[in-house]
Short mmCIF file of N, CA and C in Angstrom, two decimals:
data_model
loop_
_atom_site.label_atom_id
_atom_site.label_comp_id
_atom_site.label_asym_id
_atom_site.label_seq_id
_atom_site.Cartn_x
_atom_site.Cartn_y
_atom_site.Cartn_z
N MET Y 76 -1.45 -17.58 -78.25
CA MET Y 76 -0.82 -17.59 -76.94
C MET Y 76 -1.40 -16.52 -76.04
N ALA Y 77 -1.54 -15.30 -76.58
CA ALA Y 77 -2.08 -14.20 -75.79
C ALA Y 77 -3.54 -14.46 -75.42
N ALA Y 78 -4.28 -15.08 -76.35
CA ALA Y 78 -5.69 -15.39 -76.06
C ALA Y 78 -5.80 -16.43 -74.96
N ALA Y 79 -4.90 -17.40 -74.95
CA ALA Y 79 -4.92 -18.44 -73.91
C ALA Y 79 -4.63 -17.84 -72.54
N ILE Y 80 -3.70 -16.91 -72.48
CA ILE Y 80 -3.38 -16.25 -71.21
C ILE Y 80 -4.55 -15.40 -70.75
N LEU Y 81 -5.18 -14.69 -71.67
CA LEU Y 81 -6.34 -13.88 -71.33
C LEU Y 81 -7.50 -14.75 -70.85
N ILE Y 82 -7.71 -15.89 -71.49
CA ILE Y 82 -8.76 -16.82 -71.06
C ILE Y 82 -8.46 -17.32 -69.65
N LEU Y 83 -7.22 -17.66 -69.37
CA LEU Y 83 -6.84 -18.12 -68.03
C LEU Y 83 -7.08 -17.04 -66.98
N VAL Y 84 -6.69 -15.80 -67.28
CA VAL Y 84 -6.90 -14.69 -66.34
C VAL Y 84 -8.38 -14.45 -66.11
N LEU Y 85 -9.18 -14.49 -67.18
CA LEU Y 85 -10.62 -14.27 -67.04
C LEU Y 85 -11.28 -15.38 -66.23
N ARG Y 86 -10.87 -16.62 -66.46
CA ARG Y 86 -11.41 -17.74 -65.67
C ARG Y 86 -11.05 -17.61 -64.20
N LEU Y 87 -9.80 -17.27 -63.94
CA LEU Y 87 -9.36 -17.13 -62.55
C LEU Y 87 -10.09 -15.99 -61.86
N PHE Y 88 -10.18 -14.82 -62.50
CA PHE Y 88 -10.86 -13.69 -61.88
C PHE Y 88 -12.35 -13.95 -61.75
N GLY Y 89 -12.94 -14.60 -62.76
CA GLY Y 89 -14.36 -14.95 -62.67
C GLY Y 89 -14.62 -15.91 -61.53
N THR Y 90 -13.72 -16.87 -61.32
CA THR Y 90 -13.87 -17.81 -60.22
C THR Y 90 -13.73 -17.11 -58.87
N LEU Y 91 -12.78 -16.19 -58.75
CA LEU Y 91 -12.63 -15.44 -57.50
C LEU Y 91 -13.88 -14.61 -57.20
N CYS Y 92 -14.42 -13.95 -58.21
CA CYS Y 92 -15.65 -13.17 -58.01
C CYS Y 92 -16.83 -14.08 -57.68
N LEU Y 93 -16.87 -15.27 -58.31
CA LEU Y 93 -17.93 -16.22 -58.00
C LEU Y 93 -17.84 -16.72 -56.56
N LEU Y 94 -16.63 -17.01 -56.10
CA LEU Y 94 -16.44 -17.41 -54.71
C LEU Y 94 -16.86 -16.29 -53.76
N ARG Y 95 -16.49 -15.07 -54.10
CA ARG Y 95 -16.87 -13.93 -53.26
C ARG Y 95 -18.40 -13.80 -53.22
N PHE Y 96 -19.05 -13.95 -54.37
CA PHE Y 96 -20.51 -13.89 -54.43
C PHE Y 96 -21.14 -14.98 -53.57
N LEU Y 97 -20.64 -16.21 -53.69
CA LEU Y 97 -21.19 -17.32 -52.92
C LEU Y 97 -20.95 -17.16 -51.42
N PHE Y 98 -19.77 -16.66 -51.04
CA PHE Y 98 -19.49 -16.44 -49.62
C PHE Y 98 -20.42 -15.39 -49.03
N GLN Y 99 -20.67 -14.32 -49.78
CA GLN Y 99 -21.58 -13.29 -49.28
C GLN Y 99 -22.99 -13.82 -49.22
N LEU Y 100 -23.39 -14.62 -50.20
CA LEU Y 100 -24.73 -15.18 -50.22
C LEU Y 100 -24.94 -16.16 -49.07
N ALA Y 101 -23.91 -16.92 -48.73
CA ALA Y 101 -24.00 -17.88 -47.63
C ALA Y 101 -23.83 -17.23 -46.26
N GLY Y 102 -23.42 -15.97 -46.23
CA GLY Y 102 -23.24 -15.29 -44.96
C GLY Y 102 -21.94 -15.66 -44.26
N ALA Y 103 -20.88 -15.82 -45.02
CA ALA Y 103 -19.59 -16.19 -44.44
C ALA Y 103 -19.04 -15.05 -43.60
N ASN Y 104 -18.19 -15.39 -42.66
CA ASN Y 104 -17.54 -14.42 -41.78
C ASN Y 104 -16.60 -13.55 -42.61
N MET Y 105 -16.89 -12.27 -42.67
CA MET Y 105 -16.08 -11.37 -43.50
C MET Y 105 -14.70 -11.09 -42.88
N TYR Y 106 -14.47 -11.53 -41.65
CA TYR Y 106 -13.16 -11.38 -41.01
C TYR Y 106 -12.27 -12.60 -41.23
N ASN Y 107 -12.79 -13.59 -41.94
CA ASN Y 107 -11.99 -14.75 -42.29
C ASN Y 107 -10.87 -14.29 -43.22
N PRO Y 108 -9.63 -14.72 -42.98
CA PRO Y 108 -8.52 -14.25 -43.81
C PRO Y 108 -8.67 -14.59 -45.29
N LEU Y 109 -9.28 -15.71 -45.61
CA LEU Y 109 -9.47 -16.06 -47.02
C LEU Y 109 -10.49 -15.15 -47.69
N VAL Y 110 -11.57 -14.83 -46.98
CA VAL Y 110 -12.58 -13.91 -47.53
C VAL Y 110 -11.98 -12.53 -47.73
N GLN Y 111 -11.16 -12.09 -46.77
CA GLN Y 111 -10.50 -10.79 -46.92
C GLN Y 111 -9.53 -10.80 -48.10
N GLY Y 112 -8.87 -11.92 -48.34
CA GLY Y 112 -7.99 -12.04 -49.50
C GLY Y 112 -8.76 -11.94 -50.81
N PHE Y 113 -9.91 -12.62 -50.88
CA PHE Y 113 -10.75 -12.51 -52.07
C PHE Y 113 -11.22 -11.08 -52.27
N ALA Y 114 -11.55 -10.42 -51.17
CA ALA Y 114 -12.01 -9.03 -51.26
C ALA Y 114 -10.90 -8.12 -51.78
N ARG Y 115 -9.69 -8.30 -51.28
CA ARG Y 115 -8.58 -7.46 -51.73
C ARG Y 115 -8.28 -7.64 -53.22
N VAL Y 116 -8.38 -8.85 -53.69
CA VAL Y 116 -8.08 -9.12 -55.10
C VAL Y 116 -9.18 -8.59 -56.01
N THR Y 117 -10.43 -8.72 -55.60
CA THR Y 117 -11.54 -8.36 -56.48
C THR Y 117 -12.04 -6.93 -56.31
N ASN Y 118 -11.65 -6.25 -55.23
CA ASN Y 118 -12.14 -4.89 -54.98
C ASN Y 118 -11.80 -3.89 -56.08
N PRO Y 119 -10.63 -3.91 -56.71
CA PRO Y 119 -10.36 -2.90 -57.74
C PRO Y 119 -11.38 -2.88 -58.88
N ILE Y 120 -11.96 -4.01 -59.20
CA ILE Y 120 -12.97 -4.07 -60.26
C ILE Y 120 -14.37 -3.87 -59.68
N LEU Y 121 -14.64 -4.45 -58.51
CA LEU Y 121 -16.00 -4.43 -57.98
C LEU Y 121 -16.39 -3.11 -57.32
N GLN Y 122 -15.45 -2.41 -56.70
CA GLN Y 122 -15.80 -1.16 -56.02
C GLN Y 122 -16.41 -0.12 -56.97
N PRO Y 123 -15.83 0.14 -58.15
CA PRO Y 123 -16.48 1.11 -59.05
C PRO Y 123 -17.86 0.63 -59.53
N LEU Y 124 -18.03 -0.67 -59.71
CA LEU Y 124 -19.33 -1.20 -60.13
C LEU Y 124 -20.40 -1.06 -59.05
N ARG Y 125 -19.98 -1.09 -57.80
CA ARG Y 125 -20.94 -0.99 -56.70
C ARG Y 125 -21.62 0.37 -56.65
N ARG Y 126 -21.02 1.38 -57.24
CA ARG Y 126 -21.68 2.68 -57.31
C ARG Y 126 -22.89 2.61 -58.22
N VAL Y 127 -22.81 1.77 -59.25
CA VAL Y 127 -23.90 1.62 -60.20
C VAL Y 127 -24.85 0.51 -59.78
N LEU Y 128 -24.29 -0.62 -59.34
CA LEU Y 128 -25.07 -1.77 -58.91
C LEU Y 128 -24.84 -2.03 -57.41
N PRO Y 129 -25.61 -1.40 -56.54
CA PRO Y 129 -25.38 -1.61 -55.11
C PRO Y 129 -25.81 -3.01 -54.67
N LYS Y 130 -25.26 -3.41 -53.55
CA LYS Y 130 -25.57 -4.71 -52.96
C LYS Y 130 -26.96 -4.63 -52.33
N HIS Y 131 -27.75 -5.68 -52.49
CA HIS Y 131 -29.08 -5.73 -51.88
C HIS Y 131 -29.12 -6.92 -50.94
N ARG Y 132 -29.18 -6.64 -49.65
CA ARG Y 132 -29.14 -7.66 -48.60
C ARG Y 132 -27.91 -8.55 -48.79
N LEU Y 133 -28.11 -9.80 -49.13
CA LEU Y 133 -26.98 -10.72 -49.30
C LEU Y 133 -26.54 -10.87 -50.76
N ILE Y 134 -27.26 -10.25 -51.68
CA ILE Y 134 -26.97 -10.43 -53.10
C ILE Y 134 -26.08 -9.31 -53.60
N ASP Y 135 -24.90 -9.68 -54.05
CA ASP Y 135 -23.93 -8.72 -54.59
C ASP Y 135 -24.04 -8.75 -56.12
N PHE Y 136 -24.80 -7.81 -56.66
CA PHE Y 136 -25.06 -7.79 -58.10
C PHE Y 136 -23.80 -7.49 -58.91
N SER Y 137 -22.89 -6.71 -58.36
CA SER Y 137 -21.68 -6.39 -59.11
C SER Y 137 -20.80 -7.63 -59.28
N SER Y 138 -20.69 -8.47 -58.25
CA SER Y 138 -19.92 -9.72 -58.39
C SER Y 138 -20.57 -10.64 -59.40
N ALA Y 139 -21.89 -10.74 -59.35
CA ALA Y 139 -22.60 -11.62 -60.30
C ALA Y 139 -22.41 -11.12 -61.73
N LEU Y 140 -22.46 -9.81 -61.93
CA LEU Y 140 -22.28 -9.26 -63.27
C LEU Y 140 -20.86 -9.52 -63.79
N VAL Y 141 -19.87 -9.34 -62.94
CA VAL Y 141 -18.48 -9.58 -63.35
C VAL Y 141 -18.28 -11.06 -63.68
N VAL Y 142 -18.89 -11.96 -62.92
CA VAL Y 142 -18.79 -13.39 -63.21
C VAL Y 142 -19.38 -13.69 -64.59
N LEU Y 143 -20.57 -13.16 -64.86
CA LEU Y 143 -21.20 -13.42 -66.15
C LEU Y 143 -20.40 -12.82 -67.30
N ILE Y 144 -19.87 -11.60 -67.10
CA ILE Y 144 -19.06 -10.98 -68.15
C ILE Y 144 -17.78 -11.76 -68.39
N ALA Y 145 -17.13 -12.21 -67.31
CA ALA Y 145 -15.88 -12.96 -67.46
C ALA Y 145 -16.11 -14.26 -68.21
N PHE Y 146 -17.15 -15.01 -67.84
CA PHE Y 146 -17.39 -16.29 -68.51
C PHE Y 146 -17.93 -16.10 -69.93
N PHE Y 147 -18.66 -15.02 -70.17
CA PHE Y 147 -19.09 -14.68 -71.54
C PHE Y 147 -17.86 -14.41 -72.40
N CYS Y 148 -16.91 -13.64 -71.87
CA CYS Y 148 -15.69 -13.32 -72.63
C CYS Y 148 -14.85 -14.57 -72.88
N VAL Y 149 -14.83 -15.48 -71.91
CA VAL Y 149 -14.10 -16.75 -72.11
C VAL Y 149 -14.72 -17.52 -73.26
N LYS Y 150 -16.05 -17.61 -73.27
CA LYS Y 150 -16.73 -18.31 -74.37
C LYS Y 150 -16.48 -17.60 -75.70
N TRP Y 151 -16.48 -16.28 -75.66
CA TRP Y 151 -16.29 -15.49 -76.86
C TRP Y 151 -14.88 -15.71 -77.44
N LEU Y 152 -13.88 -15.71 -76.55
CA LEU Y 152 -12.50 -15.90 -77.01
C LEU Y 152 -12.21 -17.33 -77.44
N SER Y 153 -12.90 -18.29 -76.83
CA SER Y 153 -12.60 -19.69 -77.13
C SER Y 153 -13.43 -20.24 -78.29
N SER Y 154 -14.46 -19.52 -78.74
CA SER Y 154 -15.23 -20.01 -79.89
C SER Y 154 -15.48 -18.87 -80.87
N PRO Y 155 -14.48 -18.54 -81.68
CA PRO Y 155 -14.62 -17.42 -82.62
C PRO Y 155 -15.63 -17.67 -83.73
N ASP Y 156 -15.98 -18.93 -84.00
CA ASP Y 156 -16.98 -19.22 -85.04
C ASP Y 156 -18.35 -18.68 -84.67
N ASP Y 157 -18.70 -18.76 -83.36
CA ASP Y 157 -19.99 -18.24 -82.92
C ASP Y 157 -20.05 -16.72 -83.02
N VAL Y 158 -18.91 -16.07 -82.82
CA VAL Y 158 -18.86 -14.61 -82.92
C VAL Y 158 -19.10 -14.18 -84.36
N GLU Y 159 -18.46 -14.89 -85.29
CA GLU Y 159 -18.64 -14.56 -86.71
C GLU Y 159 -20.05 -14.83 -87.18
N ALA Y 160 -20.69 -15.83 -86.62
CA ALA Y 160 -22.06 -16.17 -87.01
C ALA Y 160 -23.08 -15.25 -86.34
N GLY Y 161 -22.64 -14.42 -85.41
CA GLY Y 161 -23.55 -13.52 -84.71
C GLY Y 161 -24.38 -14.23 -83.65
N ALA Y 162 -23.90 -15.33 -83.13
CA ALA Y 162 -24.63 -16.12 -82.14
C ALA Y 162 -24.29 -15.68 -80.72
N PHE Y 163 -24.55 -14.41 -80.42
CA PHE Y 163 -24.23 -13.92 -79.09
C PHE Y 163 -25.12 -14.55 -78.03
N HIS Y 164 -26.35 -14.92 -78.39
CA HIS Y 164 -27.21 -15.59 -77.42
C HIS Y 164 -26.61 -16.93 -77.01
N LYS Y 165 -25.96 -17.60 -77.95
CA LYS Y 165 -25.30 -18.87 -77.64
C LYS Y 165 -24.11 -18.65 -76.71
N LEU Y 166 -23.38 -17.56 -76.93
CA LEU Y 166 -22.25 -17.24 -76.05
C LEU Y 166 -22.73 -16.86 -74.66
N LEU Y 167 -23.84 -16.12 -74.59
CA LEU Y 167 -24.39 -15.73 -73.29
C LEU Y 167 -24.88 -16.95 -72.52
N LEU Y 168 -25.59 -17.84 -73.21
CA LEU Y 168 -26.04 -19.09 -72.58
C LEU Y 168 -24.84 -19.92 -72.13
N GLY Y 169 -23.80 -19.98 -72.97
CA GLY Y 169 -22.59 -20.71 -72.60
C GLY Y 169 -21.92 -20.12 -71.37
N GLY Y 170 -21.92 -18.78 -71.25
CA GLY Y 170 -21.35 -18.14 -70.07
C GLY Y 170 -22.13 -18.44 -68.81
N VAL Y 171 -23.46 -18.42 -68.90
CA VAL Y 171 -24.31 -18.73 -67.74
C VAL Y 171 -24.13 -20.19 -67.34
N VAL Y 172 -24.11 -21.09 -68.32
CA VAL Y 172 -23.93 -22.51 -68.03
C VAL Y 172 -22.56 -22.76 -67.40
N THR Y 173 -21.54 -22.07 -67.89
CA THR Y 173 -20.20 -22.20 -67.31
C THR Y 173 -20.20 -21.75 -65.86
N ALA Y 174 -20.87 -20.66 -65.56
CA ALA Y 174 -20.95 -20.18 -64.17
C ALA Y 174 -21.67 -21.21 -63.29
N ILE Y 175 -22.74 -21.80 -63.79
CA ILE Y 175 -23.46 -22.82 -63.01
C ILE Y 175 -22.58 -24.04 -62.80
N ARG Y 176 -21.83 -24.44 -63.82
CA ARG Y 176 -20.92 -25.58 -63.68
C ARG Y 176 -19.84 -25.29 -62.63
N TYR Y 177 -19.31 -24.07 -62.64
CA TYR Y 177 -18.31 -23.69 -61.64
C TYR Y 177 -18.91 -23.73 -60.24
N VAL Y 178 -20.15 -23.28 -60.09
CA VAL Y 178 -20.82 -23.34 -58.78
C VAL Y 178 -20.94 -24.79 -58.32
N CYS Y 179 -21.34 -25.68 -59.22
CA CYS Y 179 -21.44 -27.09 -58.86
C CYS Y 179 -20.09 -27.65 -58.42
N TRP Y 180 -19.02 -27.33 -59.16
CA TRP Y 180 -17.69 -27.83 -58.78
C TRP Y 180 -17.21 -27.23 -57.47
N ILE Y 181 -17.55 -25.97 -57.22
CA ILE Y 181 -17.18 -25.35 -55.94
C ILE Y 181 -17.89 -26.06 -54.80
N PHE Y 182 -19.17 -26.37 -54.98
CA PHE Y 182 -19.90 -27.09 -53.93
C PHE Y 182 -19.36 -28.49 -53.74
N ILE Y 183 -19.03 -29.19 -54.82
CA ILE Y 183 -18.47 -30.54 -54.68
C ILE Y 183 -17.14 -30.49 -53.95
N GLY Y 184 -16.27 -29.54 -54.31
CA GLY Y 184 -14.99 -29.40 -53.61
C GLY Y 184 -15.17 -29.03 -52.15
N SER Y 185 -16.12 -28.16 -51.86
CA SER Y 185 -16.37 -27.76 -50.47
C SER Y 185 -16.91 -28.92 -49.65
N ILE Y 186 -17.79 -29.71 -50.24
CA ILE Y 186 -18.32 -30.87 -49.54
C ILE Y 186 -17.21 -31.87 -49.27
N LEU Y 187 -16.37 -32.13 -50.27
CA LEU Y 187 -15.24 -33.05 -50.06
C LEU Y 187 -14.31 -32.56 -48.96
N LEU Y 188 -14.03 -31.24 -48.96
CA LEU Y 188 -13.16 -30.69 -47.92
C LEU Y 188 -13.76 -30.86 -46.53
N THR Y 189 -15.05 -30.58 -46.38
CA THR Y 189 -15.66 -30.73 -45.06
C THR Y 189 -15.70 -32.19 -44.61
N VAL Y 190 -15.97 -33.10 -45.54
CA VAL Y 190 -16.01 -34.52 -45.19
C VAL Y 190 -14.63 -35.01 -44.78
N ILE Y 191 -13.62 -34.68 -45.57
CA ILE Y 191 -12.26 -35.14 -45.25
C ILE Y 191 -11.78 -34.53 -43.94
N MET Y 192 -12.05 -33.25 -43.73
CA MET Y 192 -11.62 -32.62 -42.48
C MET Y 192 -12.40 -33.17 -41.28
N SER Y 193 -13.63 -33.60 -41.47
CA SER Y 193 -14.37 -34.19 -40.35
C SER Y 193 -13.78 -35.54 -39.96
N TRP Y 194 -13.14 -36.22 -40.90
CA TRP Y 194 -12.48 -37.49 -40.58
C TRP Y 194 -11.10 -37.26 -39.99
N VAL Y 195 -10.32 -36.36 -40.60
CA VAL Y 195 -8.91 -36.18 -40.23
C VAL Y 195 -8.77 -35.37 -38.96
N ALA Y 196 -9.38 -34.21 -38.92
CA ALA Y 196 -9.24 -33.30 -37.78
C ALA Y 196 -10.58 -32.64 -37.50
N PRO Y 197 -11.47 -33.36 -36.80
CA PRO Y 197 -12.83 -32.84 -36.65
C PRO Y 197 -12.95 -31.58 -35.78
N ASN Y 198 -12.07 -31.39 -34.85
CA ASN Y 198 -12.20 -30.26 -33.94
C ASN Y 198 -11.12 -29.21 -34.12
N VAL Y 199 -10.46 -29.19 -35.26
CA VAL Y 199 -9.40 -28.24 -35.52
C VAL Y 199 -9.96 -27.11 -36.38
N TYR Y 200 -9.63 -25.86 -35.99
CA TYR Y 200 -10.10 -24.71 -36.75
C TYR Y 200 -9.20 -24.48 -37.96
N SER Y 201 -9.83 -24.23 -39.07
CA SER Y 201 -9.14 -23.87 -40.29
C SER Y 201 -10.02 -22.88 -41.03
N PRO Y 202 -9.45 -21.77 -41.52
CA PRO Y 202 -10.29 -20.81 -42.26
C PRO Y 202 -10.94 -21.43 -43.49
N ALA Y 203 -10.23 -22.31 -44.18
CA ALA Y 203 -10.79 -22.95 -45.38
C ALA Y 203 -11.94 -23.89 -45.02
N THR Y 204 -11.78 -24.64 -43.94
CA THR Y 204 -12.83 -25.55 -43.51
C THR Y 204 -14.06 -24.78 -43.06
N GLU Y 205 -13.84 -23.67 -42.37
CA GLU Y 205 -14.97 -22.85 -41.93
C GLU Y 205 -15.75 -22.33 -43.14
N LEU Y 206 -15.04 -21.84 -44.15
CA LEU Y 206 -15.72 -21.35 -45.35
C LEU Y 206 -16.45 -22.47 -46.08
N ALA Y 207 -15.83 -23.63 -46.19
CA ALA Y 207 -16.47 -24.75 -46.85
C ALA Y 207 -17.72 -25.18 -46.10
N ARG Y 208 -17.66 -25.17 -44.79
CA ARG Y 208 -18.81 -25.56 -43.98
C ARG Y 208 -19.95 -24.55 -44.13
N VAL Y 209 -19.62 -23.27 -44.09
CA VAL Y 209 -20.63 -22.22 -44.25
C VAL Y 209 -21.23 -22.27 -45.65
N LEU Y 210 -20.42 -22.55 -46.64
CA LEU Y 210 -20.88 -22.58 -48.02
C LEU Y 210 -21.80 -23.77 -48.29
N THR Y 211 -21.48 -24.92 -47.73
CA THR Y 211 -22.26 -26.12 -48.03
C THR Y 211 -23.47 -26.31 -47.12
N GLU Y 212 -23.53 -25.61 -46.02
CA GLU Y 212 -24.63 -25.81 -45.08
C GLU Y 212 -26.01 -25.53 -45.70
N PRO Y 213 -26.19 -24.46 -46.49
CA PRO Y 213 -27.52 -24.28 -47.10
C PRO Y 213 -27.92 -25.40 -48.07
N VAL Y 214 -26.96 -26.10 -48.64
CA VAL Y 214 -27.26 -27.21 -49.53
C VAL Y 214 -27.53 -28.48 -48.73
N LEU Y 215 -26.74 -28.70 -47.67
CA LEU Y 215 -26.85 -29.95 -46.92
C LEU Y 215 -28.00 -29.95 -45.90
N ARG Y 216 -28.37 -28.80 -45.37
CA ARG Y 216 -29.41 -28.74 -44.33
C ARG Y 216 -30.74 -29.34 -44.81
N PRO Y 217 -31.25 -28.96 -45.99
CA PRO Y 217 -32.51 -29.60 -46.42
C PRO Y 217 -32.37 -31.09 -46.68
N LEU Y 218 -31.19 -31.52 -47.13
CA LEU Y 218 -30.98 -32.94 -47.37
C LEU Y 218 -30.94 -33.73 -46.07
N ARG Y 219 -30.44 -33.11 -45.01
CA ARG Y 219 -30.40 -33.79 -43.71
C ARG Y 219 -31.80 -34.01 -43.14
N LYS Y 220 -32.75 -33.16 -43.52
CA LYS Y 220 -34.13 -33.36 -43.09
C LYS Y 220 -34.76 -34.55 -43.82
N VAL Y 221 -34.38 -34.71 -45.08
CA VAL Y 221 -34.91 -35.82 -45.88
C VAL Y 221 -34.22 -37.13 -45.50
N LEU Y 222 -32.91 -37.06 -45.32
CA LEU Y 222 -32.11 -38.25 -45.03
C LEU Y 222 -31.34 -38.02 -43.73
N PRO Y 223 -31.94 -38.32 -42.57
CA PRO Y 223 -31.24 -38.08 -41.31
C PRO Y 223 -30.06 -39.04 -41.14
N ALA Y 224 -29.18 -38.69 -40.20
CA ALA Y 224 -28.00 -39.53 -39.93
C ALA Y 224 -28.43 -40.92 -39.46
N MET Y 225 -27.76 -41.93 -40.02
CA MET Y 225 -28.06 -43.31 -39.64
C MET Y 225 -26.83 -43.92 -39.01
N ALA Y 226 -26.99 -44.38 -37.79
CA ALA Y 226 -25.90 -45.02 -37.04
C ALA Y 226 -24.68 -44.10 -36.95
N GLY Y 227 -24.93 -42.81 -36.84
CA GLY Y 227 -23.84 -41.85 -36.69
C GLY Y 227 -23.22 -41.39 -37.99
N PHE Y 228 -23.69 -41.89 -39.12
CA PHE Y 228 -23.15 -41.49 -40.41
C PHE Y 228 -24.11 -40.53 -41.11
N ASP Y 229 -23.56 -39.45 -41.61
CA ASP Y 229 -24.33 -38.45 -42.33
C ASP Y 229 -24.15 -38.70 -43.82
N PHE Y 230 -25.22 -39.14 -44.48
CA PHE Y 230 -25.16 -39.44 -45.91
C PHE Y 230 -25.57 -38.27 -46.79
N SER Y 231 -25.91 -37.13 -46.19
CA SER Y 231 -26.34 -35.97 -46.99
C SER Y 231 -25.23 -35.44 -47.90
N PRO Y 232 -23.94 -35.46 -47.50
CA PRO Y 232 -22.92 -35.03 -48.46
C PRO Y 232 -22.86 -35.90 -49.71
N MET Y 233 -23.04 -37.21 -49.52
CA MET Y 233 -23.02 -38.11 -50.67
C MET Y 233 -24.21 -37.84 -51.58
N LEU Y 234 -25.38 -37.62 -50.99
CA LEU Y 234 -26.58 -37.34 -51.78
C LEU Y 234 -26.43 -36.01 -52.52
N ALA Y 235 -25.84 -35.02 -51.87
CA ALA Y 235 -25.63 -33.72 -52.51
C ALA Y 235 -24.65 -33.84 -53.68
N MET Y 236 -23.59 -34.60 -53.50
CA MET Y 236 -22.61 -34.75 -54.58
C MET Y 236 -23.20 -35.52 -55.76
N VAL Y 237 -24.07 -36.49 -55.50
CA VAL Y 237 -24.74 -37.20 -56.59
C VAL Y 237 -25.67 -36.23 -57.34
N GLY Y 238 -26.41 -35.41 -56.60
CA GLY Y 238 -27.29 -34.43 -57.23
C GLY Y 238 -26.52 -33.41 -58.05
N LEU Y 239 -25.41 -32.92 -57.50
CA LEU Y 239 -24.57 -31.98 -58.24
C LEU Y 239 -23.95 -32.62 -59.48
N SER Y 240 -23.61 -33.89 -59.38
CA SER Y 240 -23.07 -34.61 -60.55
C SER Y 240 -24.12 -34.75 -61.64
N PHE Y 241 -25.38 -34.98 -61.24
CA PHE Y 241 -26.45 -35.02 -62.23
C PHE Y 241 -26.63 -33.68 -62.91
N ILE Y 242 -26.55 -32.60 -62.16
CA ILE Y 242 -26.66 -31.26 -62.75
C ILE Y 242 -25.53 -31.05 -63.75
N LEU Y 243 -24.31 -31.42 -63.37
CA LEU Y 243 -23.18 -31.28 -64.28
C LEU Y 243 -23.37 -32.13 -65.54
N TYR Y 244 -23.91 -33.32 -65.37
CA TYR Y 244 -24.14 -34.20 -66.52
C TYR Y 244 -25.16 -33.59 -67.47
N PHE Y 245 -26.24 -33.04 -66.94
CA PHE Y 245 -27.28 -32.50 -67.80
C PHE Y 245 -26.89 -31.16 -68.43
N LEU Y 246 -25.90 -30.47 -67.87
CA LEU Y 246 -25.44 -29.22 -68.45
C LEU Y 246 -24.38 -29.41 -69.53
N ARG Y 247 -23.88 -30.62 -69.68
CA ARG Y 247 -22.81 -30.87 -70.67
C ARG Y 247 -23.16 -30.45 -72.09
N PRO Y 248 -24.36 -30.72 -72.59
CA PRO Y 248 -24.65 -30.32 -73.97
C PRO Y 248 -24.67 -28.82 -74.18
N PHE Y 249 -24.88 -28.03 -73.14
CA PHE Y 249 -25.00 -26.59 -73.28
C PHE Y 249 -23.67 -25.84 -73.18
N SER Y 250 -22.61 -26.52 -72.79
CA SER Y 250 -21.34 -25.81 -72.61
C SER Y 250 -20.43 -25.93 -73.80
#
């Protein structure tokens, strides 16, 4: 029971740090209330690490390290047989693959949010929609060059979600 709660807390905190890392990498507005909320929750752990691992341009190494450590610990707690066998490389690979899978799911969710909000309320401001748009734009922009809008419909979100689904499918054996 205690291990399950610890795994849940590690996954949640790892996901928050991953979102913070992705928002900083995408150049999200740091005055957005959701970004400030992520910063308040993750600062107690990340601020001391920043003294050792400073941020370089848009890359926040301390957030990335905490994400990898959190997902490594989740794999470690959820597969005790690998720990006994001394397969730490397998746990490390599992942690990295888990982080990549979470990134894919975050992008899929962000793309879905932007698509649904473009249908329901295209000109309404929402902090979540703004973050989703900023987060998905680096993924969708190159796809829009390859597949331009046809008859007013933008098919790049669909192409991106298919590509992300393929990545998730090919990562299944490693997790």
